[in-house]
CSV table of C-alpha atoms and ligand atoms in Angstrom, one decimal:
chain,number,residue,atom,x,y,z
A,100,UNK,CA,-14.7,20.1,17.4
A,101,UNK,CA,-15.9,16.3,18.6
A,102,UNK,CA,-12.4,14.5,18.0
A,103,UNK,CA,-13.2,11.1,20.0
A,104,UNK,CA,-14.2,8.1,17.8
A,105,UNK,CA,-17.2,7.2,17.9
A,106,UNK,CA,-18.8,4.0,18.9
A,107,UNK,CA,-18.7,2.5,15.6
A,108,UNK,CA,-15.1,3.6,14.6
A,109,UNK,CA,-14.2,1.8,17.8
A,110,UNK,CA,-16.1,-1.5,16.4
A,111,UNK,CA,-13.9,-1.2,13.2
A,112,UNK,CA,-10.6,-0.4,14.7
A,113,UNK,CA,-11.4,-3.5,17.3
A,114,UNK,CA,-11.9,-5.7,14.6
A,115,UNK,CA,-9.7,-5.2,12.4
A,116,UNK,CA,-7.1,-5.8,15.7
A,117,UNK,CA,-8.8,-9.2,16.2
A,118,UNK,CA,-8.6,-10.0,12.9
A,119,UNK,CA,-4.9,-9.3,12.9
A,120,UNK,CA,-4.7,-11.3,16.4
A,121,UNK,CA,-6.3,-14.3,15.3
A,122,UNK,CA,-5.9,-14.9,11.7
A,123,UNK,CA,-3.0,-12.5,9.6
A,124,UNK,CA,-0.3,-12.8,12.7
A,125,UNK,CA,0.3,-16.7,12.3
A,126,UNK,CA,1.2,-16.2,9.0
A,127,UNK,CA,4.0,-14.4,9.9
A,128,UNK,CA,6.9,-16.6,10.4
A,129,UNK,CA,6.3,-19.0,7.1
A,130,UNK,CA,6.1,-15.6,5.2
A,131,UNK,CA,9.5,-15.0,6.7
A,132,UNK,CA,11.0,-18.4,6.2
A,133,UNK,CA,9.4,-19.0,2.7
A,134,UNK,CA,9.8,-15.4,1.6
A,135,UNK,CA,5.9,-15.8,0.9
A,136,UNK,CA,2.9,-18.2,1.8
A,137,UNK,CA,1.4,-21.2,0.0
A,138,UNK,CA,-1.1,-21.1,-2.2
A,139,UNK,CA,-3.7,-23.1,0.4
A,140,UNK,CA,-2.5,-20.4,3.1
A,141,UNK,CA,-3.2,-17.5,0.7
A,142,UNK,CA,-6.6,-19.4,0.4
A,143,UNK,CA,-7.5,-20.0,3.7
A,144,UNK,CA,-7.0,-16.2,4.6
A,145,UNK,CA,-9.1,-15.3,2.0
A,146,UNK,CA,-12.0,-16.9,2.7
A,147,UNK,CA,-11.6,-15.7,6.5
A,148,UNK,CA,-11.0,-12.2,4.8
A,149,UNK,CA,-14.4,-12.5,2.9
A,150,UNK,CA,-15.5,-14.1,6.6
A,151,UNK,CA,-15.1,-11.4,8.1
A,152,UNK,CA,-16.5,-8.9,5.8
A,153,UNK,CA,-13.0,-7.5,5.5
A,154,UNK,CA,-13.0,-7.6,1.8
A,155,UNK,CA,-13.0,-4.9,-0.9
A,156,UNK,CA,-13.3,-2.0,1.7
A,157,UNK,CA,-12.7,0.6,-0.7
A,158,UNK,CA,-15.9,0.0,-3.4
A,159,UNK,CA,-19.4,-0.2,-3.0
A,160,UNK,CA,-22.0,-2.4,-1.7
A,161,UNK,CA,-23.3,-2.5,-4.8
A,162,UNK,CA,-20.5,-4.0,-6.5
A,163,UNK,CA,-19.6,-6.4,-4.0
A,164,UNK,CA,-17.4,-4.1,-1.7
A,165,UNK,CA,-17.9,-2.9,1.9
A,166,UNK,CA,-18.2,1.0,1.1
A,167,UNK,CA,-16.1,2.0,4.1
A,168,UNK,CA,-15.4,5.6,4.0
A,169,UNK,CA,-11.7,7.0,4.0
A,170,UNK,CA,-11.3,7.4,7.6
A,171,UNK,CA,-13.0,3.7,8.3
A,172,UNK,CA,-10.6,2.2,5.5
A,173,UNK,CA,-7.8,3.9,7.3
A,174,UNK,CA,-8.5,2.6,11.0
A,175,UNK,CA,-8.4,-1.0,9.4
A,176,UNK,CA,-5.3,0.1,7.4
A,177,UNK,CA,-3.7,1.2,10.9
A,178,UNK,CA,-4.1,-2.4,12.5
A,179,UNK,CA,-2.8,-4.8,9.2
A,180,UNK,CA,0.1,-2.7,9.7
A,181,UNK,CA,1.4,-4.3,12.4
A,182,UNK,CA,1.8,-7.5,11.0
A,183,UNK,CA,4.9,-8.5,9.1
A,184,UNK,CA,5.6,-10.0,5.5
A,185,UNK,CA,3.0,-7.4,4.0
A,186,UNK,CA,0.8,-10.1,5.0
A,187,UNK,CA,-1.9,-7.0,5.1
A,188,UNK,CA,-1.7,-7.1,1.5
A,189,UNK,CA,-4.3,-10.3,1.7
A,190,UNK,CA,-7.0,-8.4,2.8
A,191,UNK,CA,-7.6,-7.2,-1.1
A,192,UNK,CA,-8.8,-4.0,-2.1
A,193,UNK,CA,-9.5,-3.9,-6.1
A,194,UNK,CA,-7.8,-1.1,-7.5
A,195,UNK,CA,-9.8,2.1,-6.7
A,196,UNK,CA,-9.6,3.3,-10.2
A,197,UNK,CA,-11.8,0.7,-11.1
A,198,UNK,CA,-15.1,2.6,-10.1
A,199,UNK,CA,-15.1,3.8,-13.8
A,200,UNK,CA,-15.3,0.3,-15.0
A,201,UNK,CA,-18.7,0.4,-17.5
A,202,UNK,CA,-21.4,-2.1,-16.1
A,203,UNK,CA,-20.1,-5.0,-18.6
A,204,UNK,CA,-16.5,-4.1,-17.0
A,205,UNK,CA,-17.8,-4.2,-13.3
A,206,UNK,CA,-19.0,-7.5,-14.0
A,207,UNK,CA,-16.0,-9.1,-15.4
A,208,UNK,CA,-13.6,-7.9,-13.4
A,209,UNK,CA,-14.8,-5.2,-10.4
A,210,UNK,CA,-17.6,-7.7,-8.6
A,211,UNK,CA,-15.5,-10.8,-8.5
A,212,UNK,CA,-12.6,-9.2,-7.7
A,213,UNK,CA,-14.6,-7.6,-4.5
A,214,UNK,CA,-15.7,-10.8,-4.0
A,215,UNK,CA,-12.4,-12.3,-3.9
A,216,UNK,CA,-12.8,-14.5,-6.9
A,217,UNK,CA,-10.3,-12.7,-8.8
A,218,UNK,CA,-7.4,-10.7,-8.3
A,219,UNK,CA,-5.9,-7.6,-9.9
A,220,UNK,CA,-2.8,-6.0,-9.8
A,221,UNK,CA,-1.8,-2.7,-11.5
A,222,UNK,CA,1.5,-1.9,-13.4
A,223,UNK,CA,2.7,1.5,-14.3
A,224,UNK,CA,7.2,0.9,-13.4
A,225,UNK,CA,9.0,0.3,-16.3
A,226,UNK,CA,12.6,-0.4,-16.7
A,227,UNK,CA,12.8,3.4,-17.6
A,228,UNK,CA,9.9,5.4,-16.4
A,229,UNK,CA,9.6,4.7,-12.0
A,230,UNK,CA,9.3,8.3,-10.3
A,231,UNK,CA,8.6,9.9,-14.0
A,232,UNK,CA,5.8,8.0,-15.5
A,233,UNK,CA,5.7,9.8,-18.6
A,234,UNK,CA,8.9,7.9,-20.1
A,235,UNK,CA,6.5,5.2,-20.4
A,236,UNK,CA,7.3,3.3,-23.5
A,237,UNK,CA,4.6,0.4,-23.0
A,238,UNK,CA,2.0,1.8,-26.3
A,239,UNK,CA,-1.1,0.6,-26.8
A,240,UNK,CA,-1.7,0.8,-31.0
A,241,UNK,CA,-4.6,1.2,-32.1
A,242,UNK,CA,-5.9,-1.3,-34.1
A,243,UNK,CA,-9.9,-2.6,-35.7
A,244,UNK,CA,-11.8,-3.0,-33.2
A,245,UNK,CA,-9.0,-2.7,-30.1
A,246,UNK,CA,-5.6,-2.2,-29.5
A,247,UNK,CA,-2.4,-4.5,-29.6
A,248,UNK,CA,-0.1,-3.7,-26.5
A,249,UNK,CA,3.7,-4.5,-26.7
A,250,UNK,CA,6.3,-3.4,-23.4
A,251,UNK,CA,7.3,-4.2,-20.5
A,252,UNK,CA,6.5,-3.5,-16.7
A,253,UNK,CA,8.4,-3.7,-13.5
A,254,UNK,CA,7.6,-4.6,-9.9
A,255,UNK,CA,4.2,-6.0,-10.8
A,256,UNK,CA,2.9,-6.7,-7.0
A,257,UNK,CA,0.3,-9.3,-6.5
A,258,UNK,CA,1.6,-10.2,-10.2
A,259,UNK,CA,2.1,-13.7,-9.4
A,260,UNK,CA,-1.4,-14.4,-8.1
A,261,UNK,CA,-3.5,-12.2,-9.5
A,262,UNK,CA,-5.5,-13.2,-13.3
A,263,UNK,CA,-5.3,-9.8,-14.9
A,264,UNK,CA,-2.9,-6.7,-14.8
A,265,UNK,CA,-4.3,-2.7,-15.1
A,266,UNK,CA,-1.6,-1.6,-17.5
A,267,UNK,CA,-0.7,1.7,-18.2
A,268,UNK,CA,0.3,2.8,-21.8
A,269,UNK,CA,0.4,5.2,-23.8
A,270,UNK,CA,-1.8,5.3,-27.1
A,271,UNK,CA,-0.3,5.0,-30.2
A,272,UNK,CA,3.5,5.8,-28.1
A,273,UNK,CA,1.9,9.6,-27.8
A,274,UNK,CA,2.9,10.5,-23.9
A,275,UNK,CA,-0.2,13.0,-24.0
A,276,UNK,CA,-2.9,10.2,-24.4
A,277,UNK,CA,-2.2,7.9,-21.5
A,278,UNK,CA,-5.0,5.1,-20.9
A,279,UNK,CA,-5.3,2.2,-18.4
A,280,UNK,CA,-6.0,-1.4,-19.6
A,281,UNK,CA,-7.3,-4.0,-18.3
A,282,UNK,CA,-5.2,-7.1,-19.4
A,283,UNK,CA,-5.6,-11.2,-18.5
A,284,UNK,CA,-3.1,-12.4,-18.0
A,285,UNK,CA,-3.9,-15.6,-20.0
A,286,UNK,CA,-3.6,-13.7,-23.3
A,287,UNK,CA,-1.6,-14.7,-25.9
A,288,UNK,CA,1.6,-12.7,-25.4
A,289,UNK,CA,1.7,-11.7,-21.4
A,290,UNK,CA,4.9,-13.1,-20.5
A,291,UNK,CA,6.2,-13.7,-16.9
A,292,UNK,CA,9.8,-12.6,-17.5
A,293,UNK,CA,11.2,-12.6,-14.5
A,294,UNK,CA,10.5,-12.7,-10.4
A,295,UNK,CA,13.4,-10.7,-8.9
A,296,UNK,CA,14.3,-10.7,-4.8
A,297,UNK,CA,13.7,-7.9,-2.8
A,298,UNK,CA,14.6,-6.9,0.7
A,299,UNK,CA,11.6,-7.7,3.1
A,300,UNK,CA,9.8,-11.4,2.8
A,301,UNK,CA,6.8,-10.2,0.9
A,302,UNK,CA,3.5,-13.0,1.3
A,303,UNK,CA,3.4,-12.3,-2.7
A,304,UNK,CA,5.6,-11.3,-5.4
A,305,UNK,CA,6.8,-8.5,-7.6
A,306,UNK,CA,7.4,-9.6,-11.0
A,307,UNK,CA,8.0,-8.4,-14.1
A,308,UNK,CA,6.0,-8.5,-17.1
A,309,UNK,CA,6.4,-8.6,-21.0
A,310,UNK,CA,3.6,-7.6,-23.5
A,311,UNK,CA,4.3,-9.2,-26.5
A,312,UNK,CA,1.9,-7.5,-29.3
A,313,UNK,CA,-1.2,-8.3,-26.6
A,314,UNK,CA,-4.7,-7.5,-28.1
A,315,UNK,CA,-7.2,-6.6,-26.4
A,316,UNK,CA,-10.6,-5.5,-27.1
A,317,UNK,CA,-11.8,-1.8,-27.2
A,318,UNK,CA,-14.1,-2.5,-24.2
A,319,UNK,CA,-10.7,-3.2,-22.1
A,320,UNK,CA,-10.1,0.3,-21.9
A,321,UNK,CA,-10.8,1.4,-18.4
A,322,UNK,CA,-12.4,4.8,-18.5
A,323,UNK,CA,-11.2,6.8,-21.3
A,324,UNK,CA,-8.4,7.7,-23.6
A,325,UNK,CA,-6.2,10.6,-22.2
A,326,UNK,CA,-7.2,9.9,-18.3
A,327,UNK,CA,-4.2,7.0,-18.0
A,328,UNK,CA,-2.9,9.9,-15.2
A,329,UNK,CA,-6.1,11.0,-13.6
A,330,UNK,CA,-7.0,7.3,-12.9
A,331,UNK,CA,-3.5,6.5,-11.5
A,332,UNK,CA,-3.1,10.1,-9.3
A,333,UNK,CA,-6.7,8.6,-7.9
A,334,UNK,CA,-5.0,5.2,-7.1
A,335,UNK,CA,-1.7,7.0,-5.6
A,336,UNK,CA,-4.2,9.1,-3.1
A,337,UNK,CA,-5.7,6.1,-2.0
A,338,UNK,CA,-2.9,4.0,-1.6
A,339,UNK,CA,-0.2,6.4,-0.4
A,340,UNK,CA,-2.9,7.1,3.0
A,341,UNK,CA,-3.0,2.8,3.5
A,342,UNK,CA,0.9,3.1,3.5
A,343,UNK,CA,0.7,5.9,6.3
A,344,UNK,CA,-1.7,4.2,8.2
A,345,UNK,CA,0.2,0.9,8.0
A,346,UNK,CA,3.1,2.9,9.0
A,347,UNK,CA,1.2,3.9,11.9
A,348,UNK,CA,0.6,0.4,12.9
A,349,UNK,CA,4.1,-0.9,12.3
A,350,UNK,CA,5.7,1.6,14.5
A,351,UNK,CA,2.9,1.3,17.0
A,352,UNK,CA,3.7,-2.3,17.2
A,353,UNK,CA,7.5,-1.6,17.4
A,354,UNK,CA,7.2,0.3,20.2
A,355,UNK,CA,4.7,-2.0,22.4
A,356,UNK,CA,7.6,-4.5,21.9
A,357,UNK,CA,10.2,-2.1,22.8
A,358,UNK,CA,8.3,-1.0,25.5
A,359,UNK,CA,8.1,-4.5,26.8
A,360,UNK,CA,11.2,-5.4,26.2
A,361,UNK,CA,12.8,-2.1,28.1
A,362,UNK,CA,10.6,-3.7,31.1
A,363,UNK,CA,12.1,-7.1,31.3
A,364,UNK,CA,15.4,-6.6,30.5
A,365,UNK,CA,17.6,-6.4,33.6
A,366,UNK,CA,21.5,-5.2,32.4
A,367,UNK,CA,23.6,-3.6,35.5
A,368,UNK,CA,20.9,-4.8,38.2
A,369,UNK,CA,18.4,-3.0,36.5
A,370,UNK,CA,15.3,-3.1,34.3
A,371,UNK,CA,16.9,-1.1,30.7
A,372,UNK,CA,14.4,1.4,31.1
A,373,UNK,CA,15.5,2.7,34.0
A,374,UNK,CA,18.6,4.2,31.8
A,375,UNK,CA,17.6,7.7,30.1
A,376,UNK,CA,19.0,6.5,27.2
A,377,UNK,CA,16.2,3.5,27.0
A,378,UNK,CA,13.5,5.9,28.0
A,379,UNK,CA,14.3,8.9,25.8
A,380,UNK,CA,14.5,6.4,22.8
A,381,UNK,CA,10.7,5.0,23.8
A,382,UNK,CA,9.6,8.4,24.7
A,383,UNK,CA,10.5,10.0,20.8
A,384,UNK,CA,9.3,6.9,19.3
A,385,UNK,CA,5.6,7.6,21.2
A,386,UNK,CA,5.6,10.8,20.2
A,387,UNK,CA,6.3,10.3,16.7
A,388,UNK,CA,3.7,7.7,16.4
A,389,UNK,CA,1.3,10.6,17.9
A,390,UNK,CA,2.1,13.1,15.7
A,391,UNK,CA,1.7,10.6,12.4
A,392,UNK,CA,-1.5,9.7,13.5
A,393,UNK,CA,-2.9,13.8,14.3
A,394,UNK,CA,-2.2,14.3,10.6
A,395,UNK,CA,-3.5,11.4,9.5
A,396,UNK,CA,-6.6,10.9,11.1
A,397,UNK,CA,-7.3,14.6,10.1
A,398,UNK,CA,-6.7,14.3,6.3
A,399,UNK,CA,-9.1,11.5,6.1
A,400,UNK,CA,-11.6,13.2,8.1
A,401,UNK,CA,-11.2,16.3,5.5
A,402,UNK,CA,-11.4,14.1,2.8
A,403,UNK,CA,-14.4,12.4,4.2
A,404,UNK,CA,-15.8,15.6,4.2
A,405,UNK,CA,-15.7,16.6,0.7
A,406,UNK,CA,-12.4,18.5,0.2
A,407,UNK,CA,-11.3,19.2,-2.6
A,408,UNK,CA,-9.3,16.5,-4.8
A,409,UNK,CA,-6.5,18.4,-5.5
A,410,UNK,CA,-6.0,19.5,-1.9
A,411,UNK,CA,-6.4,16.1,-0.6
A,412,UNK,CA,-3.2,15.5,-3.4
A,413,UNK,CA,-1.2,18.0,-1.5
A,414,UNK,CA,-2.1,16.8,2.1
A,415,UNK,CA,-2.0,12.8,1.5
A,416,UNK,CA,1.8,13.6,0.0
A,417,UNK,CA,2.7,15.1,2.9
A,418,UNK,CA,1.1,12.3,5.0
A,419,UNK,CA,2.9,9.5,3.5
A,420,UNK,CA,6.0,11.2,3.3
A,421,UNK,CA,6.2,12.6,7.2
A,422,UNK,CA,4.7,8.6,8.6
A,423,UNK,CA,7.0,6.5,5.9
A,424,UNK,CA,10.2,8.4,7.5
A,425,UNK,CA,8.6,8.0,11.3
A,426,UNK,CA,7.9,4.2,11.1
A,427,UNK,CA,12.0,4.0,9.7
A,428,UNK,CA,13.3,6.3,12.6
A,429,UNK,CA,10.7,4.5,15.2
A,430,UNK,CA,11.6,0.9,13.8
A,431,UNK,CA,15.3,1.6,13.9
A,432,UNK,CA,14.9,2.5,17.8
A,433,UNK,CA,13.1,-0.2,18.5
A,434,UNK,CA,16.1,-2.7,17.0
A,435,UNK,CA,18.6,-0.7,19.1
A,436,UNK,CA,16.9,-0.9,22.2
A,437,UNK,CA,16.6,-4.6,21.8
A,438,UNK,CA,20.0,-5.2,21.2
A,439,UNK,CA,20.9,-8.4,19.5
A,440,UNK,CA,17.3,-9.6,19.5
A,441,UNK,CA,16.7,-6.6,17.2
A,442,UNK,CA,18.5,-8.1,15.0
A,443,UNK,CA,17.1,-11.4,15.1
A,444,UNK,CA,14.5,-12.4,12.2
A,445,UNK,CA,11.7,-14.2,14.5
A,446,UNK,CA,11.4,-10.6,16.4
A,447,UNK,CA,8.7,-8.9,15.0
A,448,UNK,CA,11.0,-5.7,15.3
A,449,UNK,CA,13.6,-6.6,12.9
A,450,UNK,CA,11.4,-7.5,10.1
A,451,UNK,CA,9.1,-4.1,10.6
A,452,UNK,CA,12.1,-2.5,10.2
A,453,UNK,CA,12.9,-4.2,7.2
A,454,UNK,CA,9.1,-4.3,5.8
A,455,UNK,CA,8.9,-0.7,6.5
A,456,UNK,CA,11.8,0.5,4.4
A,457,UNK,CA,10.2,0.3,1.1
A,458,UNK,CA,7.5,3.0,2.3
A,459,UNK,CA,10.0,5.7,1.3
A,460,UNK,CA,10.2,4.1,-1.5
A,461,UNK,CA,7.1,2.9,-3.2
A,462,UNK,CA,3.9,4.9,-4.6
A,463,UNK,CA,6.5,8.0,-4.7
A,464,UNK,CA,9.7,8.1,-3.3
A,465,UNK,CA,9.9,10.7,-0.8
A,466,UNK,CA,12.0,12.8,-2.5
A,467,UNK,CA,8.9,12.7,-4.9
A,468,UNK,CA,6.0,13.6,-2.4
A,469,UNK,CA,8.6,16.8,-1.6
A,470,UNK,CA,8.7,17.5,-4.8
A,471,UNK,CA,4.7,17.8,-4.9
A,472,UNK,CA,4.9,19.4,-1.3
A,473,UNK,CA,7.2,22.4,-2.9
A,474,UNK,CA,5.4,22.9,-5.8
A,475,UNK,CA,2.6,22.9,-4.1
A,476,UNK,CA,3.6,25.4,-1.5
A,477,UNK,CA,5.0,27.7,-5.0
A,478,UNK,CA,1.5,27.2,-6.1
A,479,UNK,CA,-0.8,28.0,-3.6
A,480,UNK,CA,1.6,29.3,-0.5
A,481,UNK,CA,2.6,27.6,2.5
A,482,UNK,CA,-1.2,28.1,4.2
A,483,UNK,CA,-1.8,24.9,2.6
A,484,UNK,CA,0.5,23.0,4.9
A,485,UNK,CA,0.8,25.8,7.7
A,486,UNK,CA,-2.3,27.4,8.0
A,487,UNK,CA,-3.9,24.3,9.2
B,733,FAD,C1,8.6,-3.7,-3.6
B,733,FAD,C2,8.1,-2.8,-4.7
B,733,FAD,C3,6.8,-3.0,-5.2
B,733,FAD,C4,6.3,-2.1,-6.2
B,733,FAD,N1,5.0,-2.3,-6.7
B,733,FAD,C5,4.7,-1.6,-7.8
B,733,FAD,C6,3.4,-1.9,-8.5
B,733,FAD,O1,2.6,-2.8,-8.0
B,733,FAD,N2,3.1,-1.2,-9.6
B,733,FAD,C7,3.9,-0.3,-10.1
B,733,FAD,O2,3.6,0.3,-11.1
B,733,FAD,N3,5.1,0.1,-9.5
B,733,FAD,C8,5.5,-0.6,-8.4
B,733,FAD,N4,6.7,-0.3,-7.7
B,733,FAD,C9,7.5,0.7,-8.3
B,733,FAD,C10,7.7,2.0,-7.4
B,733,FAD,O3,6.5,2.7,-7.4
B,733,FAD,C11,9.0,2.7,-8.0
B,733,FAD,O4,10.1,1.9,-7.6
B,733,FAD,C12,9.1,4.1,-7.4
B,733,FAD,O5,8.0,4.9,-8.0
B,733,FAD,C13,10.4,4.8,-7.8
B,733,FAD,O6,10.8,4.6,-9.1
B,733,FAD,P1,12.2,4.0,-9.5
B,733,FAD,O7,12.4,2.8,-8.7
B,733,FAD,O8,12.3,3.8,-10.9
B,733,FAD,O9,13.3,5.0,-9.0
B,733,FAD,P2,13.8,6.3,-9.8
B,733,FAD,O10,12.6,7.1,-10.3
B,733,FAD,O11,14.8,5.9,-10.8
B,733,FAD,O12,14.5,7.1,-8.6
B,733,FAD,C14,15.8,6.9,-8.2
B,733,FAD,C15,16.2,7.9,-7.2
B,733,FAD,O13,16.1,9.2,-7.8
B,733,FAD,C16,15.2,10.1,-7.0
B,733,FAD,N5,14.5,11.0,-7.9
B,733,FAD,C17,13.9,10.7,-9.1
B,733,FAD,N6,13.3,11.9,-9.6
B,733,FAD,C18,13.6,12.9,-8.7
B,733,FAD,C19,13.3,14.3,-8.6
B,733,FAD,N7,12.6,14.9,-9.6
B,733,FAD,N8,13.8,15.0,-7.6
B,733,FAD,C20,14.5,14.4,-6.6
B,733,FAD,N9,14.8,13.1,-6.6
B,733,FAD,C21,14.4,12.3,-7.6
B,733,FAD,C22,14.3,9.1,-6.3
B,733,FAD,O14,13.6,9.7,-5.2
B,733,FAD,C23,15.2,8.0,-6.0
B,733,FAD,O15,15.9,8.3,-4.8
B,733,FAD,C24,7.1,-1.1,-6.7
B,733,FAD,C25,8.4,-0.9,-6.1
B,733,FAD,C26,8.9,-1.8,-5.2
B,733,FAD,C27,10.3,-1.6,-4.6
């Protein structure tokens, strides 16, 4: 078993770290002064973003992507993570559920969107249905020729730039006929109803959205009636393995600073490192970050390799849970061992930490992806996660 990367993984991962270096990493502090960038900042990053051929990673060359594979995706995924603001987010990725767009559907939305012309966003949260979907009240009626969509959706990311929202509903109220739609925003009856404040400095926003008897066309209906789940379980597969890679890359970064700073920092005559209370902390955090990545790098490389979709279910839920709780325990160090500069908002530490807490929280809580991890284990045994 060849476990080295090869040349051209190398060439990703390095330039996804320049990329980072040089363009994503001066954002930082206005994100973290202006709780978000400007609309020419935003601009300029995506043209260097389409620049650098860093755009739409996840869908084909045919329809305007990169076609990286999971495993490439996730070596770029591990390098945005380091920088702070979920200034990562710029470097779009059209929702992956929109490979069953028809070819008219793909035109309108899927191409420009790879090409950075357009931006989509996907809302599922409601007031009353987060870690259970299924309470879902947002109904699409059907009506001639479409359907007329009235509810209301929570922590729309990307809401406030993007030009259209994938909404999940349910047909005609009926839970067992879910169905993604895709929705412009400049249709009579979107309403913007509200931008709440969260904890980390986000460069977008999470707002929230009212339907107000929206209709749409029956050729908005992304893939078919009944598959509103399937389409989202594909998205939650893709996007819970960018959180554990960004975790990755967050705690990486964490501990280069700690590391640094444990170097430097003379208390009692001494460099802080020299105390085993210092070095313990960095050497924990270093292994941490080693183990994440094992599991990581492996369950891409499976899923590269053809494994089965509701394996890769099990595995990526296990992935995002073990790296979203490592990047909090790693961050947390890292703030400790920099004392009162840890808690400083211009140290890159203090805001990781601060960024990274919603990773236990969003695309599945992890009390959520053990929820899937014990069922799982009732339903197939524990080989699954043990007989590795
Ligand atoms: C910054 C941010 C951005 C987001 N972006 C989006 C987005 O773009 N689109 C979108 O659709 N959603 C988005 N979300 C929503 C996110 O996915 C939900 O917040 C998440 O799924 C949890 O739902 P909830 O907040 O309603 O919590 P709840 O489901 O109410 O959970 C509350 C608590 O109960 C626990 N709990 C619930 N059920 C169980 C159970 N069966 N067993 C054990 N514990 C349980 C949870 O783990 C949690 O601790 C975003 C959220 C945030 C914070």
């Amino acid at each position: 078993m060849d476990l080295t990367l090869s040349k051209a993984h190398q060439d990703i991962q390095h330039k996804a770290r320049e990329f980072v270096d040089q363009v994503l990493v001066n954002y930082e502090l206005e994100c973290e002064v202006n709780d978000g960038l400007s609309r020419e900042s935003l601009e300029t990053i995506n043209q260097a973003v389409m620049g650098w051929e860093l755009n739409a990673l996840n869908h084909s060359k045919e329809n305007g992507g990169q076609g990286y594979s999971i495993f490439e995706q996730m070596l770029v995924d591990e390098q945005l993570g380091r920088v702070t603001g979920a200034i990562w987010d710029t470097v779009f990725r059209p929702s992956y559920p929109m490979k069953n767009a028809t070819p008219a559907q793909k035109e309108e939305y899927l191409i420009p969107t790879c090409q950075g012309r357009r931006r989509d966003c996907y809302a599922i949260t409601e007031a009353d249905a987060g870690s259970d979907p299924t309470q879902c009240l947002t109904r699409a009626d059907r009506i001639d020729g479409g359907y007329r969509i009235n509810g209301e959706k929570w922590f729309v990311t990307v809401g406030d730039v993007a030009d259209y929202i994938l909404v999940h509903a349910h047909v005609d109220g009926d839970p067992a006929n879910p169905a993604v739609f895709f929705v412009d925003k400049n249709l009579p009856g979107v309403e913007l109803k509200r931008t709440p404040l969260y904890t980390h400095h986000f460069c977008y926003k999470h707002p929230e959205y009212i339907f107000n008897n929206v209709e749409v066309g029956a050729d908005k209906l992304l893939g078919k009636e009944g598959q509103g789940y399937e389409l989202t379980k594909d998205w939650f597969v893709e996007a819970r393995l960018g959180i554990a890679a960004r975790c990755i890359g967050g705690a990486t970064r964490a501990l280069e600073d700690a590391n640094e700073f444990a170097a430097n920092r003379i208390q009692f005559g001494q460099p802080i490192r020299n105390f085993q209370a210092i070095e313990f902390m960095l050497a924990d955090m270093a292994v941490e970050i080693m183990a994440a990545k094992s599991m990581l790098y492996r369950v891409c490389a499976e899923i590269d390799a053809g494994q089965d979709r509701k394996l890769n279910h099990a595995k990526v839920a296990a992935v995002k849970l073990y790296c979203s709780e490592m990047v909090g325990r790693v961050c947390d160090k890292a703030v400790q061992i920099l004392g009162g500069r840890g808690y400083m908002r211009e140290n890159a530490v203090e805001r990781l930490w601060r960024d990274t807490r919603v990773d236990r929280i969003w695309e599945g809580t992890s009390e959520i992806q053990r929820v899937i991890i014990g069922g799982q284990i009732k339903k197939r045994g524990l080989e699954i996660y043990t007989g590795w």
